[in-house]
């Protein structure tokens, strides 16, 4: 099969021919039809995360069609469309796995990081961590649901019942969370890179009550803020915008250093919390919710071989919605 390989961090991905793996017990072989480009893929390519496999096939928002089943696979059949998310496996017995927090498993394995992912024509996944996908979504439109949607949903839950919700960074996850939050009756305030008029227009189109620069003062105190941009300087900015008792949710896997800030902006029972990974329960809840809203994803598609270009566009914020690699143009 053809695949885009990351040989070493800080190098472009390389198009290569490699053998597709044969599915082992409990695994399924999927023909990849679409794979989203997540900011985490950039952090992997940049070497921001520890112990990156070499080489590795990135990609953890995989929409695939079941080709063959390994031994002992239940619940999936050849020809079925399934989604493969970031959480690719857990130990099943640590204190996190046994208390409903498998997202924090000490021995978790992540797709496109510890395990080869979806920047390829085929991939192999542990069937227990795959999701059937709602039929309402076309292949490319479904891809961003698998991480931007899932992690966004978990971040929104972490924001509690906030009525006024600030969102910092209006990329793939934000455009999904905004739609859910508006549908839930919340007021969304979207904060973007300074001068990013198109992202601000996009946020208003999706129902945000207000959109402006992250450096602008908030038009009203927030009850919660979700930070999707990997920019530590946004933490004190979001804290200052958040009312007493409010929560600031850091939703990314990596963030630049958070600058020192005076205690008074945390005082008043404000909370800072991070959101890490996903549980399978998040997936079940989110894939039930998304078609009800209905969440509509906006995607920009690229042939698989143009993964480097797609990643560059995500890095520069030059994507409205989500970037998705598709195999037909490969
Ligand atoms: Zn575990
Ligand atoms: Zn992701």
XYZ file of C-alpha atoms and ligand atoms in Angstrom:
332
model
C 0.000 0.000 0.000
C 0.986 3.626 -0.315
C 1.436 5.576 2.901
C 2.825 8.856 4.171
C 5.609 8.082 6.641
C 7.109 10.266 9.323
C 10.703 8.996 9.447
C 11.860 11.527 12.016
C 10.303 14.563 13.672
C 10.868 17.899 11.963
C 11.097 16.272 8.533
C 8.368 16.295 5.881
C 6.319 13.126 5.574
C 7.566 10.780 2.860
C 5.386 8.937 0.361
C 6.359 5.262 0.453
C 5.176 1.806 -0.508
C 4.876 -0.413 2.544
C 3.173 -3.705 3.304
C -0.247 -3.491 4.932
C -0.263 -5.386 8.204
C -2.336 -8.547 8.551
C -4.960 -8.114 11.280
C -4.261 -10.137 14.400
C -6.783 -11.427 16.908
C -9.309 -8.740 17.764
C -8.175 -6.481 14.917
C -9.716 -5.357 11.651
C -8.081 -4.376 8.373
C -9.636 -1.215 6.958
C -9.399 0.403 3.549
C -8.991 4.064 4.445
C -11.371 6.384 2.587
C -10.711 9.591 4.537
C -8.455 10.729 7.366
C -8.614 14.064 9.121
C -5.544 16.188 9.808
C -5.472 17.065 13.510
C -3.233 19.574 15.254
C -1.850 16.650 17.254
C -0.389 15.340 13.978
C 1.593 18.580 13.806
C 2.820 18.109 17.375
C 3.957 14.585 16.454
C 5.668 15.800 13.288
C 7.313 18.616 15.253
C 8.615 16.254 17.946
C 6.601 17.998 20.668
C 5.455 14.644 22.087
C 7.826 12.105 23.664
C 8.920 8.750 22.230
C 7.636 9.046 18.686
C 7.952 5.796 16.749
C 10.215 5.845 13.732
C 8.875 5.560 11.174
C 5.213 6.072 11.974
C 2.150 6.632 9.810
C 0.253 9.569 11.369
C -3.489 10.090 11.345
C -6.145 9.371 13.954
C -9.394 10.576 12.420
C -9.814 7.571 10.181
C -12.892 6.674 8.178
C -12.408 3.198 6.768
C -14.276 0.298 5.239
C -13.759 -3.130 6.770
C -11.803 -5.388 4.426
C -11.051 -8.389 6.632
C -11.497 -9.385 10.231
C -8.887 -10.961 12.453
C -9.842 -13.815 14.770
C -12.395 -13.207 17.499
C -13.810 -9.928 16.181
C -17.437 -9.317 17.080
C -19.714 -6.495 15.990
C -18.156 -5.633 12.632
C -18.569 -7.101 9.176
C -16.677 -6.731 5.872
C -17.954 -3.750 3.884
C -19.044 -1.838 6.979
C -17.867 1.753 7.425
C -16.166 2.437 10.752
C -14.221 5.205 12.451
C -10.864 4.863 14.205
C -10.099 7.497 16.846
C -6.991 8.608 18.763
C -7.510 6.075 21.569
C -6.236 2.885 19.966
C -5.887 0.652 23.006
C -5.718 0.537 26.794
C -4.491 -1.968 29.373
C -7.972 -2.567 30.769
C -6.810 -3.149 34.339
C -5.027 -0.062 35.705
C -6.764 2.187 38.216
C -7.867 4.540 35.439
C -9.230 1.832 33.164
C -11.233 0.342 36.034
C -12.756 3.662 37.098
C -14.235 4.976 33.852
C -11.137 7.004 32.989
C -9.516 4.925 30.286
C -8.451 8.185 28.612
C -5.798 8.397 31.357
C -4.666 4.747 31.111
C -1.030 4.336 32.141
C -0.438 2.101 29.137
C -2.720 3.664 26.523
C -1.772 3.319 22.874
C -2.680 6.090 20.484
C -3.436 5.890 16.787
C -0.952 7.595 14.485
C 1.524 7.897 17.366
C 2.211 4.530 19.025
C 0.227 2.711 16.337
C 0.308 3.331 12.596
C -2.596 5.553 11.597
C -4.650 6.626 8.633
C -2.326 8.559 6.325
C -2.302 5.419 4.197
C -4.447 3.304 1.903
C -5.016 0.686 4.601
C -4.777 0.513 8.365
C -5.263 -2.078 11.087
C -7.133 -1.227 14.274
C -8.285 -2.945 17.449
C -11.994 -3.442 16.784
C -12.889 -2.722 20.421
C -11.843 0.920 19.976
C -13.572 1.557 16.643
C -16.955 3.209 16.213
C -19.749 2.619 13.734
C -20.334 6.023 12.064
C -23.697 7.782 11.623
C -24.973 7.261 8.076
C -25.823 10.976 7.787
C -22.186 11.879 7.202
C -20.262 11.523 3.943
C -16.801 9.980 4.339
C -14.751 13.188 4.416
C -17.364 14.990 6.533
C -17.234 12.209 9.141
C -13.447 12.306 9.587
C -13.193 15.434 11.805
C -15.798 13.998 14.148
C -13.269 11.380 15.238
C -10.972 13.734 17.131
C -11.965 17.369 16.690
C -15.518 16.287 17.464
C -14.774 13.823 20.249
C -12.179 15.888 22.105
C -14.262 18.987 21.495
C -17.244 17.247 23.040
C -15.221 16.150 26.066
C -13.974 19.737 26.450
C -17.516 21.063 26.305
C -18.570 18.631 29.035
C -15.589 19.831 31.118
C -16.875 23.400 30.689
C -19.936 22.412 32.742
C -23.228 24.236 32.338
C -21.597 27.541 31.372
C -24.085 29.856 29.711
C -21.462 32.208 28.263
C -18.817 30.076 26.619
C -15.586 31.474 25.221
C -13.721 29.498 22.563
C -10.084 30.385 21.897
C -8.841 29.216 18.510
C -11.495 28.609 15.886
C -10.289 25.559 13.973
C -11.690 22.084 13.459
C -12.725 21.333 17.051
C -14.147 24.800 17.690
C -16.356 24.745 14.629
C -17.987 21.549 15.901
C -18.234 22.615 19.562
C -19.748 25.969 18.570
C -22.645 24.237 16.838
C -23.379 21.980 19.816
C -23.107 24.842 22.308
C -25.468 27.065 20.305
C -27.923 24.178 19.948
C -27.778 23.778 23.740
C -28.786 27.419 24.124
C -25.415 28.809 25.196
C -23.938 32.124 24.093
C -20.663 31.490 22.270
C -17.867 34.045 22.154
C -15.213 33.117 19.583
C -11.661 34.414 19.983
C -9.315 34.029 17.014
C -5.842 35.059 15.930
C -5.670 38.846 15.663
C -7.193 40.022 12.409
C -8.459 36.605 11.284
C -11.639 38.039 9.827
C -12.564 34.886 7.921
C -12.466 32.748 11.080
C -14.538 35.366 12.892
C -17.093 35.443 10.073
C -17.162 31.633 10.103
C -17.836 31.604 13.872
C -20.721 34.056 13.520
C -22.131 31.992 10.655
C -22.172 28.992 13.008
C -24.137 30.913 15.601
C -21.490 32.585 17.783
C -22.961 35.641 19.486
C -19.664 37.509 19.210
C -16.353 36.930 17.437
C -13.140 38.906 17.669
C -9.419 38.898 18.325
C -8.088 36.890 21.274
C -6.353 40.077 22.394
C -9.671 41.976 22.542
C -11.461 42.264 25.849
C -14.513 40.055 26.154
C -17.830 41.862 25.668
C -19.227 39.996 28.694
C -17.622 37.903 31.466
C -17.411 34.235 30.465
C -18.717 31.359 32.567
C -16.211 29.050 30.903
C -13.539 29.176 28.252
C -12.145 26.375 26.102
C -8.666 26.921 24.688
C -8.063 24.930 21.509
C -5.083 26.954 20.290
C -1.753 25.520 21.579
C -0.765 28.906 22.972
C 0.035 29.108 26.691
C -0.278 32.902 26.706
C -4.016 32.411 26.193
C -4.431 30.870 29.670
C -4.079 34.141 31.635
C -6.042 35.942 28.905
C -8.907 33.453 29.255
C -8.725 33.595 33.069
C -9.102 37.369 32.979
C -12.139 36.987 30.722
C -13.752 34.389 33.000
C -16.115 35.258 35.837
C -15.772 33.999 39.428
C -16.471 30.289 39.687
C -15.700 29.804 36.005
C -13.500 27.194 34.367
C -10.770 27.451 31.744
C -10.412 24.205 29.799
C -7.116 23.537 28.015
C -8.084 21.122 25.259
C -4.854 20.509 23.371
C -2.289 17.763 23.890
C 0.542 20.289 23.837
C 0.769 23.969 24.667
C 3.579 26.494 24.705
C 4.693 27.585 28.149
C 2.085 29.362 30.251
C 3.400 32.735 31.396
C 3.338 33.660 35.086
C 0.182 35.445 36.166
C -1.072 37.139 39.339
C -3.061 34.963 41.727
C -5.947 37.432 41.674
C -7.052 36.256 38.198
C -7.380 32.677 39.500
C -8.864 33.724 42.841
C -12.647 33.568 43.103
C -12.809 29.807 42.647
C -11.821 29.861 39.034
C -10.524 26.507 37.767
C -7.951 25.597 35.142
C -8.265 22.056 33.818
C -6.852 20.075 30.907
C -8.721 17.549 28.800
C -6.763 14.485 27.755
C -7.698 12.016 25.029
C -11.113 10.354 24.995
C -12.992 7.432 26.411
C -15.105 5.099 24.317
C -18.083 6.387 26.257
C -17.362 9.903 24.943
C -17.537 8.425 21.459
C -20.833 6.670 22.026
C -22.375 9.848 23.461
C -20.960 12.131 20.805
C -21.941 9.976 17.818
C -25.483 9.876 19.191
C -25.543 13.643 19.701
C -23.886 14.852 16.482
C -26.653 13.842 14.035
C -29.323 15.210 16.394
C -27.912 18.770 16.477
C -27.131 18.200 13.591
C -23.424 19.019 13.584
C -22.303 19.822 10.055
C -18.594 19.710 9.402
C -16.858 21.984 6.944
C -13.912 20.242 5.335
C -11.165 21.039 2.863
C -9.986 17.850 1.164
C -6.500 16.982 -0.081
C -5.219 13.898 -1.878
C -3.320 11.723 0.576
C 0.002 12.447 -1.129
C -0.462 16.143 -0.282
C -0.434 15.507 3.472
C 2.498 17.892 3.972
C 0.599 20.700 2.252
C -2.525 19.963 4.310
C -0.497 20.050 7.539
C 1.120 23.347 6.548
C -2.283 24.883 5.913
C -3.539 23.718 9.336
C -0.413 25.102 10.985
C -0.932 28.499 9.387
C -4.630 28.571 10.216
C -5.467 28.664 6.503
C -8.269 26.094 6.719
C -11.900 26.963 7.323
C -13.158 24.008 9.366
C -11.070 20.858 9.060
C -8.493 19.458 6.637
C -9.132 15.905 5.464
C -6.995 13.581 3.356
C -8.896 11.444 0.899
C -7.653 8.409 -0.947
C -9.384 8.594 -4.350
C -7.090 11.401 -5.507
C -4.039 9.512 -4.317
Zn -5.204 1.142 31.816
Zn -6.553 14.733 17.264
